């Protein structure tokens, strides 16, 4: 990994770093490309039942590049920053809108004794603490392993703008963080704000975590949403594509989205077993009186067959209830992955997922849609499989 070491007005580039550098900037990245098969996809005109073979970017982890750095301020303090861009490898475009640094953009101060305080566009407590215990939040499963619509954000589908975050150092196995995202609107303090916290505890082979995220807005009439607030691309918007309320514009937040979750991992020998539970409550979404509660139950397992070969798999049961579905649909998803490492930086993988949704009553959430697949299924089932190559730098 290359580091650019800057001291005063002198800039020096080195391959190994410098032991007494006062400051450093690191260029890093990840490229994930693959060929993906998907069954039963609808067409652009609404027709369905067609298989699709595609070149894809980020089937497991989003392709990205970034800069992170630190400057020693003395007395155990450091100035820190991170700028990270996500992109689509197959066409070279930004992965999210027109933002250059659409994944991360923050600056702050850090202390090994007192923790870190950072400001900017950042991840929330669900991503920081709970996602590492779920295969969707790791290199062992990723995008297509996510729970339906990634409603709990464990796959880091969106980040929090205008946020201030404190992250504690680890003490006796405990670590915690808290975040607040401002609406940045005069007269609309609660119109598109966010707050979140997370906690983890590690003891021997056990790893426990808890996360909470709340999003608030005032989206009762068209155009009222504050587009400069904490969140501008939420899972509530993605649900619009499967619900029948087509008169409501995409991108509108619910009045409230409250997500919480807890999980545990247990390490034994070359294997890790885990369980994760999440719950998301949405109220008054799509400018209506609709409300819904989504619950996800995930069991996962990974095993290092050899130092170079890793196997992983997960089963997720999800269900939705409330007055927004006309019933209680539920999902079953089975996902698996085999990974072979040529080196620490380069690997190839085969990965796939099968999803079945069982709608109840008149629920419009009646078709399968594996996360990260471009279009939903034309039926209650969908299969996705990817063979890919991943490189880190």
Short mmCIF file of C-alpha atoms in Angstrom, two decimals:
data_model
loop_
_atom_site.label_atom_id
_atom_site.label_comp_id
_atom_site.label_asym_id
_atom_site.label_seq_id
_atom_site.Cartn_x
_atom_site.Cartn_y
_atom_site.Cartn_z
CA UNK A 1 0.00 0.00 0.00
CA UNK A 2 1.40 3.35 -1.00
CA UNK A 3 1.56 6.19 1.46
CA UNK A 4 2.22 9.84 0.82
CA UNK A 5 4.08 11.31 3.76
CA UNK A 6 3.88 15.07 4.23
CA UNK A 7 6.04 16.99 6.73
CA UNK A 8 5.89 20.77 6.63
CA UNK A 9 6.32 21.94 3.04
CA UNK A 10 8.17 18.77 1.95
CA UNK A 11 6.29 15.95 0.21
CA UNK A 12 7.83 12.52 -0.03
CA UNK A 13 6.34 9.36 -1.58
CA UNK A 14 7.48 6.04 -0.18
CA UNK A 15 6.40 2.39 -0.47
CA UNK A 16 7.10 1.47 3.14
CA UNK A 17 6.11 4.54 5.17
CA UNK A 18 8.24 6.41 7.67
CA UNK A 19 8.49 5.55 11.34
CA UNK A 20 8.59 9.17 12.55
CA UNK A 21 6.22 10.82 10.08
CA UNK A 22 4.16 13.68 11.49
CA UNK A 23 1.33 13.11 9.05
CA UNK A 24 0.27 10.61 6.41
CA UNK A 25 -2.26 10.18 3.61
CA UNK A 26 -3.20 6.73 2.30
CA UNK A 27 -4.78 5.93 -1.04
CA UNK A 28 -6.85 2.74 -0.89
CA UNK A 29 -9.60 0.99 -2.78
CA UNK A 30 -11.49 -2.14 -3.73
CA UNK A 31 -12.66 -3.34 -7.17
CA UNK A 32 -15.36 -6.01 -7.39
CA UNK A 33 -16.51 -7.19 -10.84
CA UNK A 34 -18.50 -10.23 -11.90
CA UNK A 35 -20.91 -11.92 -14.27
CA UNK A 36 -24.40 -12.31 -12.80
CA UNK A 37 -27.37 -14.48 -13.73
CA UNK A 38 -30.84 -13.52 -12.46
CA UNK A 39 -34.09 -15.40 -13.01
CA UNK A 40 -37.63 -14.12 -13.59
CA UNK A 41 -36.79 -10.45 -14.05
CA UNK A 42 -39.41 -8.05 -15.32
CA UNK A 43 -38.64 -6.04 -18.43
CA UNK A 44 -38.50 -2.26 -18.79
CA UNK A 45 -42.06 -2.26 -20.16
CA UNK A 46 -43.41 -4.29 -17.27
CA UNK A 47 -43.26 -7.72 -18.91
CA UNK A 48 -41.84 -10.55 -16.86
CA UNK A 49 -40.41 -14.01 -16.68
CA UNK A 50 -37.09 -13.34 -18.40
CA UNK A 51 -33.62 -14.54 -17.39
CA UNK A 52 -30.86 -11.92 -17.40
CA UNK A 53 -27.09 -12.33 -17.83
CA UNK A 54 -25.18 -9.19 -16.85
CA UNK A 55 -21.76 -7.81 -16.09
CA UNK A 56 -22.06 -6.32 -12.61
CA UNK A 57 -20.04 -4.22 -10.20
CA UNK A 58 -20.13 -4.78 -6.45
CA UNK A 59 -21.95 -8.13 -6.22
CA UNK A 60 -20.28 -8.66 -2.85
CA UNK A 61 -18.70 -5.32 -1.93
CA UNK A 62 -19.22 -1.97 -3.64
CA UNK A 63 -16.30 -0.89 -5.81
CA UNK A 64 -14.63 2.14 -4.24
CA UNK A 65 -11.54 4.24 -3.83
CA UNK A 66 -10.63 6.66 -1.08
CA UNK A 67 -8.15 8.75 0.84
CA UNK A 68 -7.65 8.65 4.59
CA UNK A 69 -5.10 10.47 6.65
CA UNK A 70 -3.91 11.50 10.07
CA UNK A 71 -1.73 14.23 11.52
CA UNK A 72 -0.07 13.96 14.93
CA UNK A 73 -1.11 17.00 16.99
CA UNK A 74 0.79 16.02 20.12
CA UNK A 75 -0.48 15.00 23.56
CA UNK A 76 -1.96 11.83 22.08
CA UNK A 77 -4.25 13.71 19.67
CA UNK A 78 -4.51 13.27 15.91
CA UNK A 79 -6.41 15.09 13.20
CA UNK A 80 -8.10 12.47 10.98
CA UNK A 81 -10.08 12.50 7.75
CA UNK A 82 -11.58 10.13 5.17
CA UNK A 83 -12.90 10.73 1.65
CA UNK A 84 -14.41 7.71 -0.13
CA UNK A 85 -16.05 7.37 -3.54
CA UNK A 86 -18.20 4.47 -4.69
CA UNK A 87 -18.38 3.76 -8.41
CA UNK A 88 -19.73 1.27 -10.94
CA UNK A 89 -16.86 -0.57 -12.57
CA UNK A 90 -18.78 -1.59 -15.68
CA UNK A 91 -19.50 1.99 -16.80
CA UNK A 92 -17.25 4.14 -14.60
CA UNK A 93 -20.09 6.25 -13.22
CA UNK A 94 -20.69 7.39 -9.65
CA UNK A 95 -22.58 4.77 -7.65
CA UNK A 96 -24.78 7.40 -5.98
CA UNK A 97 -26.02 10.49 -7.72
CA UNK A 98 -23.50 13.22 -8.54
CA UNK A 99 -21.54 13.13 -5.27
CA UNK A 100 -17.79 12.66 -5.71
CA UNK A 101 -17.33 11.25 -2.21
CA UNK A 102 -20.67 9.49 -1.95
CA UNK A 103 -19.67 6.89 0.65
CA UNK A 104 -17.67 8.86 3.22
CA UNK A 105 -16.54 12.44 3.70
CA UNK A 106 -15.52 13.48 7.22
CA UNK A 107 -12.86 15.19 9.31
CA UNK A 108 -12.24 15.14 13.05
CA UNK A 109 -9.91 14.52 15.96
CA UNK A 110 -8.94 11.20 17.51
CA UNK A 111 -7.34 10.08 20.76
CA UNK A 112 -6.40 6.57 21.83
CA UNK A 113 -7.52 7.45 25.37
CA UNK A 114 -10.71 9.45 24.69
CA UNK A 115 -12.00 8.24 21.33
CA UNK A 116 -12.81 10.12 18.13
CA UNK A 117 -15.10 13.03 17.24
CA UNK A 118 -15.82 13.39 13.52
CA UNK A 119 -18.02 15.61 11.32
CA UNK A 120 -19.37 15.08 7.80
CA UNK A 121 -21.04 12.27 5.80
CA UNK A 122 -20.72 9.11 7.88
CA UNK A 123 -22.10 5.65 8.65
CA UNK A 124 -24.61 4.95 11.42
CA UNK A 125 -24.64 2.56 14.36
CA UNK A 126 -26.35 -0.25 12.43
CA UNK A 127 -23.53 -0.24 9.88
CA UNK A 128 -20.69 0.22 12.36
CA UNK A 129 -21.70 -2.31 15.00
CA UNK A 130 -24.33 -4.77 13.79
CA UNK A 131 -23.40 -5.21 10.11
CA UNK A 132 -20.06 -6.97 10.87
CA UNK A 133 -22.06 -9.75 12.59
CA UNK A 134 -24.29 -10.21 9.52
CA UNK A 135 -22.89 -11.68 6.31
CA UNK A 136 -24.39 -8.85 4.25
CA UNK A 137 -22.16 -6.38 6.08
CA UNK A 138 -18.95 -8.30 5.39
CA UNK A 139 -16.70 -9.58 2.61
CA UNK A 140 -18.18 -13.06 3.17
CA UNK A 141 -21.62 -12.29 1.72
CA UNK A 142 -22.24 -8.69 0.84
CA UNK A 143 -24.83 -7.05 -1.38
CA UNK A 144 -27.09 -9.95 -2.37
CA UNK A 145 -27.14 -11.38 1.16
CA UNK A 146 -28.97 -8.26 2.45
CA UNK A 147 -32.38 -8.46 4.06
CA UNK A 148 -35.34 -7.42 1.82
CA UNK A 149 -34.86 -3.87 0.49
CA UNK A 150 -31.93 -3.53 2.94
CA UNK A 151 -34.55 -1.90 5.15
CA UNK A 152 -32.22 -2.12 8.18
CA UNK A 153 -29.24 -0.63 6.25
CA UNK A 154 -26.88 -3.44 7.22
CA UNK A 155 -25.52 -3.33 3.67
CA UNK A 156 -24.76 0.40 4.04
CA UNK A 157 -27.25 1.48 1.35
CA UNK A 158 -27.21 5.07 2.61
CA UNK A 159 -25.04 7.28 4.79
CA UNK A 160 -25.90 10.19 7.10
CA UNK A 161 -25.17 13.74 5.89
CA UNK A 162 -24.43 16.72 8.17
CA UNK A 163 -23.53 14.33 10.98
CA UNK A 164 -21.50 14.59 14.17
CA UNK A 165 -20.28 11.26 15.55
CA UNK A 166 -18.43 10.23 18.68
CA UNK A 167 -16.75 6.81 18.82
CA UNK A 168 -15.28 5.60 22.10
CA UNK A 169 -12.05 3.67 22.57
CA UNK A 170 -12.38 0.04 23.60
CA UNK A 171 -12.55 -0.44 27.36
CA UNK A 172 -12.74 -3.89 28.99
CA UNK A 173 -14.18 -5.27 25.75
CA UNK A 174 -16.82 -2.53 25.38
CA UNK A 175 -17.05 0.09 22.63
CA UNK A 176 -19.86 2.50 21.73
CA UNK A 177 -20.69 5.33 19.35
CA UNK A 178 -23.39 7.96 18.93
CA UNK A 179 -24.31 10.04 15.87
CA UNK A 180 -26.62 12.97 15.11
CA UNK A 181 -27.43 14.17 11.58
CA UNK A 182 -28.75 17.73 11.26
CA UNK A 183 -31.58 18.75 8.93
CA UNK A 184 -29.73 21.98 8.08
CA UNK A 185 -33.07 23.73 7.55
CA UNK A 186 -34.18 26.98 9.17
CA UNK A 187 -37.59 26.44 10.73
CA UNK A 188 -37.40 22.71 10.05
CA UNK A 189 -35.09 21.30 12.70
CA UNK A 190 -36.77 17.86 12.56
CA UNK A 191 -37.38 17.80 8.80
CA UNK A 192 -34.98 15.07 7.65
CA UNK A 193 -32.77 14.58 10.67
CA UNK A 194 -31.24 11.37 11.99
CA UNK A 195 -29.77 9.99 15.16
CA UNK A 196 -28.14 6.67 15.90
CA UNK A 197 -26.03 4.80 18.41
CA UNK A 198 -24.33 1.44 18.71
CA UNK A 199 -22.63 -0.75 21.31
CA UNK A 200 -20.42 -3.83 21.11
CA UNK A 201 -18.81 -6.19 23.60
CA UNK A 202 -16.07 -8.71 22.81
CA UNK A 203 -15.06 -11.44 25.24
CA UNK A 204 -12.96 -14.36 24.08
CA UNK A 205 -14.77 -16.08 21.19
CA UNK A 206 -17.97 -14.06 21.75
CA UNK A 207 -18.90 -10.83 19.98
CA UNK A 208 -22.15 -9.06 20.88
CA UNK A 209 -23.55 -5.90 19.24
CA UNK A 210 -26.57 -3.61 19.34
CA UNK A 211 -27.54 -0.79 16.98
CA UNK A 212 -30.29 1.83 16.67
CA UNK A 213 -31.14 4.30 13.89
CA UNK A 214 -33.99 6.81 13.66
CA UNK A 215 -34.87 8.98 10.66
CA UNK A 216 -37.41 11.80 10.90
CA UNK A 217 -38.94 14.05 8.27
CA UNK A 218 -42.08 16.03 7.47
CA UNK A 219 -43.16 14.60 4.14
CA UNK A 220 -46.92 14.95 4.26
CA UNK A 221 -47.20 17.01 1.08
CA UNK A 222 -45.25 16.85 -2.20
CA UNK A 223 -42.10 18.95 -2.22
CA UNK A 224 -42.05 19.39 1.54
CA UNK A 225 -39.14 17.03 2.15
CA UNK A 226 -35.88 18.80 2.95
CA UNK A 227 -33.52 17.46 0.30
CA UNK A 228 -30.45 18.93 2.05
CA UNK A 229 -31.00 17.05 5.29
CA UNK A 230 -29.49 14.00 6.92
CA UNK A 231 -30.67 11.34 4.46
CA UNK A 232 -31.49 11.80 0.77
CA UNK A 233 -31.72 8.18 -0.40
CA UNK A 234 -33.52 5.79 1.93
CA UNK A 235 -34.92 2.32 1.84
CA UNK A 236 -38.38 3.84 2.12
CA UNK A 237 -37.85 5.18 -1.40
CA UNK A 238 -36.88 1.76 -2.76
CA UNK A 239 -40.14 0.30 -1.46
CA UNK A 240 -41.97 2.68 -3.79
CA UNK A 241 -40.95 0.49 -6.73
CA UNK A 242 -42.95 -2.47 -5.40
CA UNK A 243 -45.97 -0.74 -3.87
CA UNK A 244 -49.00 0.27 -5.87
CA UNK A 245 -49.07 3.91 -4.66
CA UNK A 246 -47.60 5.16 -7.92
CA UNK A 247 -48.92 8.70 -7.42
CA UNK A 248 -46.35 9.28 -4.69
CA UNK A 249 -42.95 10.54 -5.93
CA UNK A 250 -39.92 8.35 -5.32
CA UNK A 251 -37.51 9.67 -2.70
CA UNK A 252 -40.03 10.74 -0.06
CA UNK A 253 -39.10 9.78 3.47
CA UNK A 254 -41.54 8.38 5.96
CA UNK A 255 -42.42 10.66 8.85
CA UNK A 256 -40.42 8.27 10.98
CA UNK A 257 -38.25 5.21 10.42
CA UNK A 258 -37.03 3.51 13.58
CA UNK A 259 -34.60 0.62 13.14
CA UNK A 260 -32.97 -1.43 15.87
CA UNK A 261 -31.07 -4.68 15.95
CA UNK A 262 -28.95 -7.04 17.99
CA UNK A 263 -26.57 -9.82 17.09
CA UNK A 264 -23.97 -12.29 18.30
CA UNK A 265 -21.02 -14.13 16.73
CA UNK A 266 -19.19 -17.11 18.20
CA UNK A 267 -15.72 -18.12 16.99
CA UNK A 268 -14.61 -21.73 17.26
CA UNK A 269 -11.49 -22.90 15.48
CA UNK A 270 -11.65 -21.95 11.78
CA UNK A 271 -15.43 -21.32 11.95
CA UNK A 272 -17.73 -18.45 12.97
CA UNK A 273 -21.46 -18.84 13.66
CA UNK A 274 -23.79 -15.89 14.10
CA UNK A 275 -27.35 -14.69 14.60
CA UNK A 276 -28.79 -11.23 13.88
CA UNK A 277 -32.25 -9.77 14.53
CA UNK A 278 -33.45 -6.41 13.19
CA UNK A 279 -36.72 -4.52 13.28
CA UNK A 280 -37.74 -1.42 11.31
CA UNK A 281 -40.92 0.59 11.89
CA UNK A 282 -42.09 3.08 9.25
CA UNK A 283 -44.94 5.52 9.90
CA UNK A 284 -46.80 7.69 7.39
CA UNK A 285 -44.63 6.72 4.46
CA UNK A 286 -45.43 7.85 0.89
CA UNK A 287 -47.41 10.84 2.28
CA UNK A 288 -50.22 8.57 3.48
CA UNK A 289 -51.39 7.04 6.74
CA UNK A 290 -49.62 3.77 5.91
CA UNK A 291 -47.41 2.17 8.52
CA UNK A 292 -45.36 -1.01 8.46
CA UNK A 293 -43.04 -3.08 10.61
CA UNK A 294 -40.32 -5.23 9.04
CA UNK A 295 -38.55 -7.95 11.03
CA UNK A 296 -35.51 -9.96 9.94
CA UNK A 297 -34.05 -13.10 11.54
CA UNK A 298 -30.67 -14.17 10.14
CA UNK A 299 -28.56 -17.19 10.97
CA UNK A 300 -25.13 -17.28 9.35
CA UNK A 301 -22.02 -19.42 9.26
CA UNK A 302 -18.58 -19.24 7.70
CA UNK A 303 -15.73 -21.72 7.64
CA UNK A 304 -12.08 -21.42 6.57
CA UNK A 305 -11.62 -24.71 4.75
CA UNK A 306 -7.96 -23.85 4.11
CA UNK A 307 -6.00 -20.60 4.51
CA UNK A 308 -7.01 -19.78 0.91
CA UNK A 309 -10.58 -21.16 0.74
CA UNK A 310 -13.50 -19.67 2.68
CA UNK A 311 -17.10 -20.96 2.66
CA UNK A 312 -20.05 -18.98 3.99
CA UNK A 313 -23.82 -19.16 4.05
CA UNK A 314 -26.89 -17.55 5.59
CA UNK A 315 -30.60 -18.14 6.01
CA UNK A 316 -32.90 -15.17 6.57
CA UNK A 317 -36.57 -15.17 7.48
CA UNK A 318 -38.28 -11.79 7.11
CA UNK A 319 -41.84 -10.63 7.64
CA UNK A 320 -43.81 -7.41 7.29
CA UNK A 321 -46.92 -6.27 9.08
CA UNK A 322 -49.01 -3.15 9.49
CA UNK A 323 -51.69 -1.35 7.53
CA UNK A 324 -49.48 -0.77 4.47
CA UNK A 325 -49.63 -4.24 3.01
CA UNK A 326 -53.17 -5.58 3.17
CA UNK A 327 -51.69 -8.66 4.80
CA UNK A 328 -48.49 -10.00 6.31
CA UNK A 329 -46.02 -11.03 3.59
CA UNK A 330 -42.95 -12.96 4.59
CA UNK A 331 -39.69 -13.84 2.86
CA UNK A 332 -37.34 -16.82 2.99
CA UNK A 333 -33.85 -16.37 1.57
CA UNK A 334 -30.94 -18.80 1.39
CA UNK A 335 -27.52 -17.44 0.35
CA UNK A 336 -24.11 -19.05 -0.10
CA UNK A 337 -20.58 -18.14 -1.20
CA UNK A 338 -17.26 -19.88 -1.91
CA UNK A 339 -14.14 -17.69 -2.02
CA UNK A 340 -10.59 -18.50 -3.13
CA UNK A 341 -7.69 -16.13 -2.30
CA UNK A 342 -4.80 -15.92 -4.73
CA UNK A 343 -3.19 -13.47 -2.28
CA UNK A 344 -4.16 -11.12 0.54
CA UNK A 345 -5.35 -8.60 -2.05
CA UNK A 346 -6.90 -10.68 -4.85
CA UNK A 347 -9.59 -13.35 -4.75
CA UNK A 348 -12.24 -15.01 -6.92
CA UNK A 349 -15.67 -16.09 -5.72
CA UNK A 350 -18.89 -17.86 -6.64
CA UNK A 351 -21.94 -16.52 -4.84
CA UNK A 352 -25.70 -16.94 -5.08
CA UNK A 353 -29.06 -16.38 -3.42
CA UNK A 354 -32.57 -17.82 -3.64
CA UNK A 355 -35.55 -15.85 -2.36
CA UNK A 356 -39.22 -16.70 -2.02
CA UNK A 357 -41.92 -14.33 -0.82
CA UNK A 358 -45.27 -15.53 0.48
CA UNK A 359 -47.75 -12.66 0.21
CA UNK A 360 -50.87 -12.55 2.31
CA UNK A 361 -54.17 -11.01 1.30
CA UNK A 362 -53.80 -8.07 -1.11
CA UNK A 363 -50.23 -7.17 -0.14
CA UNK A 364 -48.42 -5.35 -2.99
CA UNK A 365 -45.13 -6.73 -1.61
CA UNK A 366 -45.93 -9.93 -3.45
CA UNK A 367 -42.92 -10.42 -5.73
CA UNK A 368 -39.38 -11.52 -4.91
CA UNK A 369 -36.57 -8.99 -5.24
CA UNK A 370 -33.06 -9.94 -4.15
CA UNK A 371 -31.11 -6.92 -2.95
CA UNK A 372 -28.71 -5.50 -5.53
CA UNK A 373 -30.57 -7.04 -8.48
CA UNK A 374 -31.61 -4.38 -10.98
CA UNK A 375 -35.28 -5.42 -11.28
CA UNK A 376 -37.74 -7.47 -9.23
CA UNK A 377 -39.02 -10.89 -10.16
CA UNK A 378 -42.25 -11.41 -12.08
CA UNK A 379 -43.20 -14.07 -9.54
CA UNK A 380 -42.81 -14.98 -5.89
CA UNK A 381 -39.33 -16.50 -6.41
CA UNK A 382 -36.00 -15.26 -7.71
CA UNK A 383 -32.52 -16.76 -8.10
CA UNK A 384 -29.28 -14.84 -8.48
CA UNK A 385 -25.75 -16.21 -9.03
CA UNK A 386 -22.45 -14.39 -9.60
CA UNK A 387 -18.91 -15.44 -10.49
CA UNK A 388 -16.58 -12.58 -9.67
CA UNK A 389 -13.10 -11.22 -9.14
CA UNK A 390 -12.16 -8.86 -6.32
CA UNK A 391 -8.95 -6.83 -5.88
CA UNK A 392 -7.91 -4.53 -3.05
CA UNK A 393 -5.23 -1.85 -3.23
#
